[in-house]
CSV table of C-alpha atoms in Angstrom, one decimal:
chain,number,residue,atom,x,y,z
P,314,MET,CA,112.5,50.7,122.8
P,315,SER,CA,110.2,52.6,120.6
P,316,HIS,CA,106.7,52.0,119.6
P,317,VAL,CA,106.1,50.6,116.5
P,318,VAL,CA,103.3,52.0,113.8
P,319,MET,CA,101.9,50.2,111.5
P,320,GLN,CA,99.7,50.0,108.6
P,321,ALA,CA,98.9,46.8,107.2
P,322,ALA,CA,96.8,46.4,104.3
P,323,GLU,CA,94.9,43.3,102.7
P,324,PHE,CA,94.3,43.1,98.6
P,325,SER,CA,92.4,40.3,96.5
P,326,THR,CA,95.9,39.2,94.8
P,327,VAL,CA,99.2,38.5,95.7
P,328,ALA,CA,100.1,40.3,92.6
P,329,ALA,CA,98.2,43.5,93.5
P,330,ALA,CA,100.0,43.1,97.3
P,331,GLU,CA,103.5,43.5,95.7
P,332,GLN,CA,102.5,46.4,93.5
P,333,ALA,CA,102.0,47.9,96.6
P,334,ALA,CA,104.7,46.9,98.4
P,335,ALA,CA,107.0,48.4,95.7
P,336,GLU,CA,105.0,51.6,95.9
P,337,LEU,CA,106.3,51.6,100.0
P,338,ARG,CA,108.8,51.7,99.5
P,339,ARG,CA,109.5,54.5,96.8
P,340,LEU,CA,107.8,56.1,99.1
P,341,VAL,CA,110.7,55.5,101.4
P,342,ALA,CA,113.3,55.9,99.1
P,343,ASP,CA,112.0,58.9,98.3
P,344,TYR,CA,111.9,60.6,102.1
P,345,VAL,CA,115.4,58.9,102.1
P,346,THR,CA,116.5,61.5,99.5
P,347,TYR,CA,114.1,63.9,100.9
P,348,GLU,CA,115.8,64.2,104.5
P,349,LYS,CA,119.7,64.2,103.2
P,350,THR,CA,118.3,66.8,100.8
P,351,ALA,CA,115.4,69.2,102.5
P,352,ASP,CA,116.9,71.7,104.9
P,353,ALA,CA,114.5,71.4,107.4
P,354,PRO,CA,112.4,68.2,106.2
P,355,TRP,CA,110.6,67.7,109.9
P,356,SER,CA,109.4,71.2,110.2
P,357,GLU,CA,105.9,70.8,111.3
P,358,GLY,CA,104.2,73.8,108.6
P,359,ALA,CA,105.8,71.6,105.7
P,360,VAL,CA,103.8,68.9,103.9
P,361,PRO,CA,106.7,66.5,103.2
P,362,ALA,CA,107.3,66.3,98.8
P,363,PRO,CA,107.0,62.5,99.3
P,364,LEU,CA,103.7,62.6,100.7
P,365,VAL,CA,102.7,65.5,98.2
P,366,GLU,CA,103.9,63.2,95.3
P,367,LEU,CA,102.1,60.0,96.9
P,368,GLY,CA,98.8,61.8,97.1
P,369,ARG,CA,99.5,63.3,93.5
P,370,ARG,CA,100.0,59.8,91.8
P,371,HIS,CA,96.8,58.5,93.4
P,372,GLY,CA,94.5,61.7,93.2
P,373,VAL,CA,94.1,62.1,97.1
P,374,PRO,CA,95.4,65.7,97.7
P,375,TRP,CA,97.8,65.4,100.9
P,376,PRO,CA,96.4,67.4,103.8
P,377,GLY,CA,98.9,70.0,105.5
P,378,ASP,CA,97.9,69.5,109.1
P,379,ALA,CA,98.9,66.6,111.9
P,380,THR,CA,95.9,63.9,110.4
P,381,SER,CA,98.3,63.1,108.4
P,382,ARG,CA,101.5,63.2,109.8
P,383,PHE,CA,105.3,60.9,109.7
P,384,LEU,CA,106.7,61.0,112.8
P,385,LEU,CA,109.6,58.2,112.8
P,386,LYS,CA,111.8,57.8,115.9
P,387,GLY,CA,114.6,58.1,113.6
P,388,LEU,CA,115.1,58.8,109.7
P,389,PHE,CA,113.1,56.6,107.2
P,390,ASN,CA,117.1,55.1,106.2
P,391,ASP,CA,116.6,53.6,109.5
P,392,GLU,CA,113.2,52.9,110.8
P,393,ALA,CA,110.8,52.5,108.1
P,394,ASN,CA,110.1,49.1,106.8
P,395,VAL,CA,108.1,47.4,104.0
P,396,LEU,CA,107.4,43.6,104.0
P,397,SER,CA,104.6,41.9,101.7
P,398,VAL,CA,103.3,38.3,103.2
P,399,ASP,CA,101.6,37.0,100.4
P,400,ARG,CA,98.2,39.0,100.0
P,401,LEU,CA,98.9,41.3,103.1
P,402,VAL,CA,101.4,44.5,102.9
P,403,PHE,CA,102.8,45.8,106.3
P,404,PHE,CA,104.7,49.1,106.7
P,405,TRP,CA,106.2,50.4,109.7
P,406,GLY,CA,108.4,51.7,111.8
P,407,GLY,CA,109.4,52.7,115.6
P,408,GLY,CA,107.8,56.0,116.4
P,409,PHE,CA,105.0,57.6,117.1
P,410,ASP,CA,102.7,58.6,113.7
P,411,LEU,CA,102.8,57.5,110.5
P,412,GLY,CA,100.2,58.5,107.7
P,413,GLY,CA,96.8,57.5,109.6
P,414,ALA,CA,93.6,57.5,107.7
P,415,TRP,CA,95.5,59.6,104.8
P,416,LEU,CA,97.5,57.2,104.2
P,417,ARG,CA,95.2,53.9,104.1
P,418,ALA,CA,93.3,56.3,101.7
P,419,VAL,CA,96.4,56.1,99.6
P,420,LEU,CA,96.2,52.3,99.8
P,421,LEU,CA,92.5,51.5,99.5
P,422,ARG,CA,91.9,54.2,96.7
P,423,GLY,CA,94.9,54.1,94.6
P,424,LEU,CA,96.3,50.5,95.3
P,425,GLY,CA,93.4,48.4,95.4
P,426,ALA,CA,93.7,47.6,99.3
P,427,VAL,CA,90.3,45.8,100.4
P,428,ARG,CA,91.3,46.6,103.7
P,429,CYS,CA,93.4,48.9,105.9
P,430,THR,CA,94.6,49.4,109.0
P,431,ASP,CA,96.9,50.2,111.5
P,432,LEU,CA,95.8,48.0,114.5
P,433,PRO,CA,96.2,44.4,112.6
P,434,GLN,CA,94.3,41.8,113.5
P,435,LEU,CA,95.5,38.7,111.9
P,436,VAL,CA,93.5,35.4,110.6
P,437,VAL,CA,95.5,32.4,109.4
P,438,ARG,CA,93.6,29.4,108.6
P,439,VAL,CA,96.4,26.0,109.5
P,440,ASP,CA,95.2,22.8,109.9
P,441,ASP,CA,96.1,22.3,113.1
P,442,PRO,CA,95.9,25.6,115.2
P,443,GLN,CA,97.2,24.2,118.6
P,444,ALA,CA,100.8,23.0,116.9
P,445,ARG,CA,100.9,25.8,114.6
P,446,ALA,CA,100.4,28.3,117.6
P,447,ALA,CA,103.2,26.6,120.0
P,448,ALA,CA,105.4,26.5,117.1
P,449,SER,CA,105.7,30.0,116.7
P,450,GLY,CA,105.9,30.1,120.4
P,451,GLU,CA,108.7,28.4,120.1
P,452,PHE,CA,110.6,30.6,117.6
P,453,LEU,CA,109.4,33.8,119.4
P,454,VAL,CA,111.5,32.1,122.4
P,455,GLU,CA,114.2,31.0,120.2
P,456,GLU,CA,114.8,34.8,118.7
P,457,ASP,CA,114.8,36.3,122.6
P,458,PHE,CA,111.6,37.4,123.0
P,459,GLU,CA,109.8,35.1,125.8
P,460,GLU,CA,107.2,36.7,127.6
P,461,GLN,CA,106.9,38.9,124.8
P,462,PHE,CA,103.7,37.6,123.5
P,463,THR,CA,100.6,36.1,125.5
P,464,MET,CA,99.3,32.3,124.1
P,465,THR,CA,95.5,32.0,124.3
P,466,SER,CA,92.3,30.7,123.3
P,467,ASP,CA,89.8,33.1,125.2
P,468,ASP,CA,88.5,35.7,122.8
P,469,ALA,CA,87.6,37.5,126.1
P,470,VAL,CA,91.7,39.4,126.4
P,471,LEU,CA,91.6,40.3,122.4
P,472,ASP,CA,90.4,43.8,123.5
P,473,GLY,CA,93.6,44.3,124.9
P,474,ALA,CA,96.2,43.6,122.8
P,475,LEU,CA,97.3,45.7,120.0
P,476,PHE,CA,98.4,43.2,117.2
P,477,ILE,CA,97.1,39.4,117.0
P,478,ILE,CA,98.0,36.4,114.9
P,479,THR,CA,94.5,34.1,115.3
P,480,PHE,CA,95.3,30.7,113.8
P,481,GLU,CA,92.3,28.7,112.9
P,482,ARG,CA,90.4,26.0,112.0
P,483,ASP,CA,85.6,24.5,112.3
P,484,GLY,CA,86.1,27.1,115.8
P,485,ASP,CA,89.3,25.8,116.9
P,486,ARG,CA,91.4,29.2,117.6
P,487,VAL,CA,94.8,30.1,119.1
P,488,HIS,CA,95.3,33.7,119.2
P,489,LEU,CA,99.1,34.9,119.9
P,490,THR,CA,98.2,38.4,121.1
P,491,PHE,CA,101.1,41.8,121.8
P,492,ASP,CA,100.7,44.7,123.7
P,493,ASP,CA,101.8,48.4,123.7
P,494,SER,CA,105.2,47.3,125.5
P,495,GLY,CA,107.5,48.9,123.0
P,496,VAL,CA,109.0,44.9,123.0
P,497,GLN,CA,105.9,42.7,122.6
P,498,GLU,CA,105.2,45.1,119.4
P,499,TRP,CA,108.9,44.5,117.6
P,500,ALA,CA,107.8,40.4,118.6
P,501,PHE,CA,105.1,40.7,116.2
P,502,VAL,CA,107.4,42.4,113.5
P,503,ALA,CA,109.0,39.2,114.2
P,504,MET,CA,105.7,36.8,113.3
P,505,LEU,CA,105.2,38.4,110.3
P,506,PRO,CA,108.2,37.1,107.9
P,507,GLN,CA,107.0,33.3,109.3
P,508,LEU,CA,104.0,33.6,107.9
P,509,SER,CA,104.5,33.6,104.6
P,510,GLY,CA,102.9,30.7,102.6
P,511,ASP,CA,99.9,30.9,105.1
P,512,ASP,CA,97.6,33.4,103.1
P,513,PRO,CA,96.7,35.5,106.2
P,514,ALA,CA,93.7,37.6,106.3
P,515,LEU,CA,92.7,41.1,108.2
P,516,ARG,CA,89.8,40.7,110.4
P,517,ALA,CA,87.9,43.4,111.8
P,518,PRO,CA,88.1,42.6,115.8
P,519,ALA,CA,85.6,44.2,118.3
P,520,ARG,CA,87.8,46.6,120.0
P,521,GLY,CA,87.2,49.9,122.4
P,522,LEU,CA,86.1,53.5,121.4
P,523,HIS,CA,89.9,54.8,121.5
P,524,ALA,CA,91.4,52.2,119.2
P,525,SER,CA,91.0,52.5,115.0
P,526,VAL,CA,89.1,49.7,112.8
P,527,VAL,CA,89.4,48.3,109.5
P,528,ASP,CA,88.5,50.0,106.7
P,529,GLY,CA,87.3,48.9,104.0
P,530,GLY,CA,85.3,49.9,100.6
P,531,GLY,CA,87.6,52.4,99.1
P,532,ALA,CA,85.2,55.0,101.2
P,533,LEU,CA,88.1,57.3,102.8
P,534,GLY,CA,90.0,60.4,101.2
């Protein structure tokens, strides 16, 4: 199973998040057309037209090198996904790269995100973190993701996780962590719709030297 590459962005309002999701869905639709009509859509020497147009719409000249690369394992029509969950927007697919800091620059500068990351740690404030985490674990098992996540209250394990969901209230925290096994990432994706209505937020975790941080404030590009 292919690895999940993801971009996640947090907005100040639900309306702003929905607007950003609509823009990303437009990008996906443009990519589907581009893949069908371009002579060599994945040529290393070409900057795909959908990225050029996305940058132009938001005042970000799209670079022509690997720093802005979109590399999914299959066609965009099959692999690319966009989901808005309250004030958060997630854009992902199975593959290798999804725009990197350049895509986050567009999300920050053009669409009004307050935070963006390609390694999301989600914080969800709930009345009973223990009960909510247990219910989430039951959901994942029912969805055939048994043993594809770790449930823990130990903050020390967070540095080794790829994606994280933390349920918390008044210092009581329970983490669901997902590593880069190629299956655990899809378990994380399966959990995202379950957070609708809970107003999840992005938080910058303490991570190792090779991991991306949460970008905020609109300084990229």
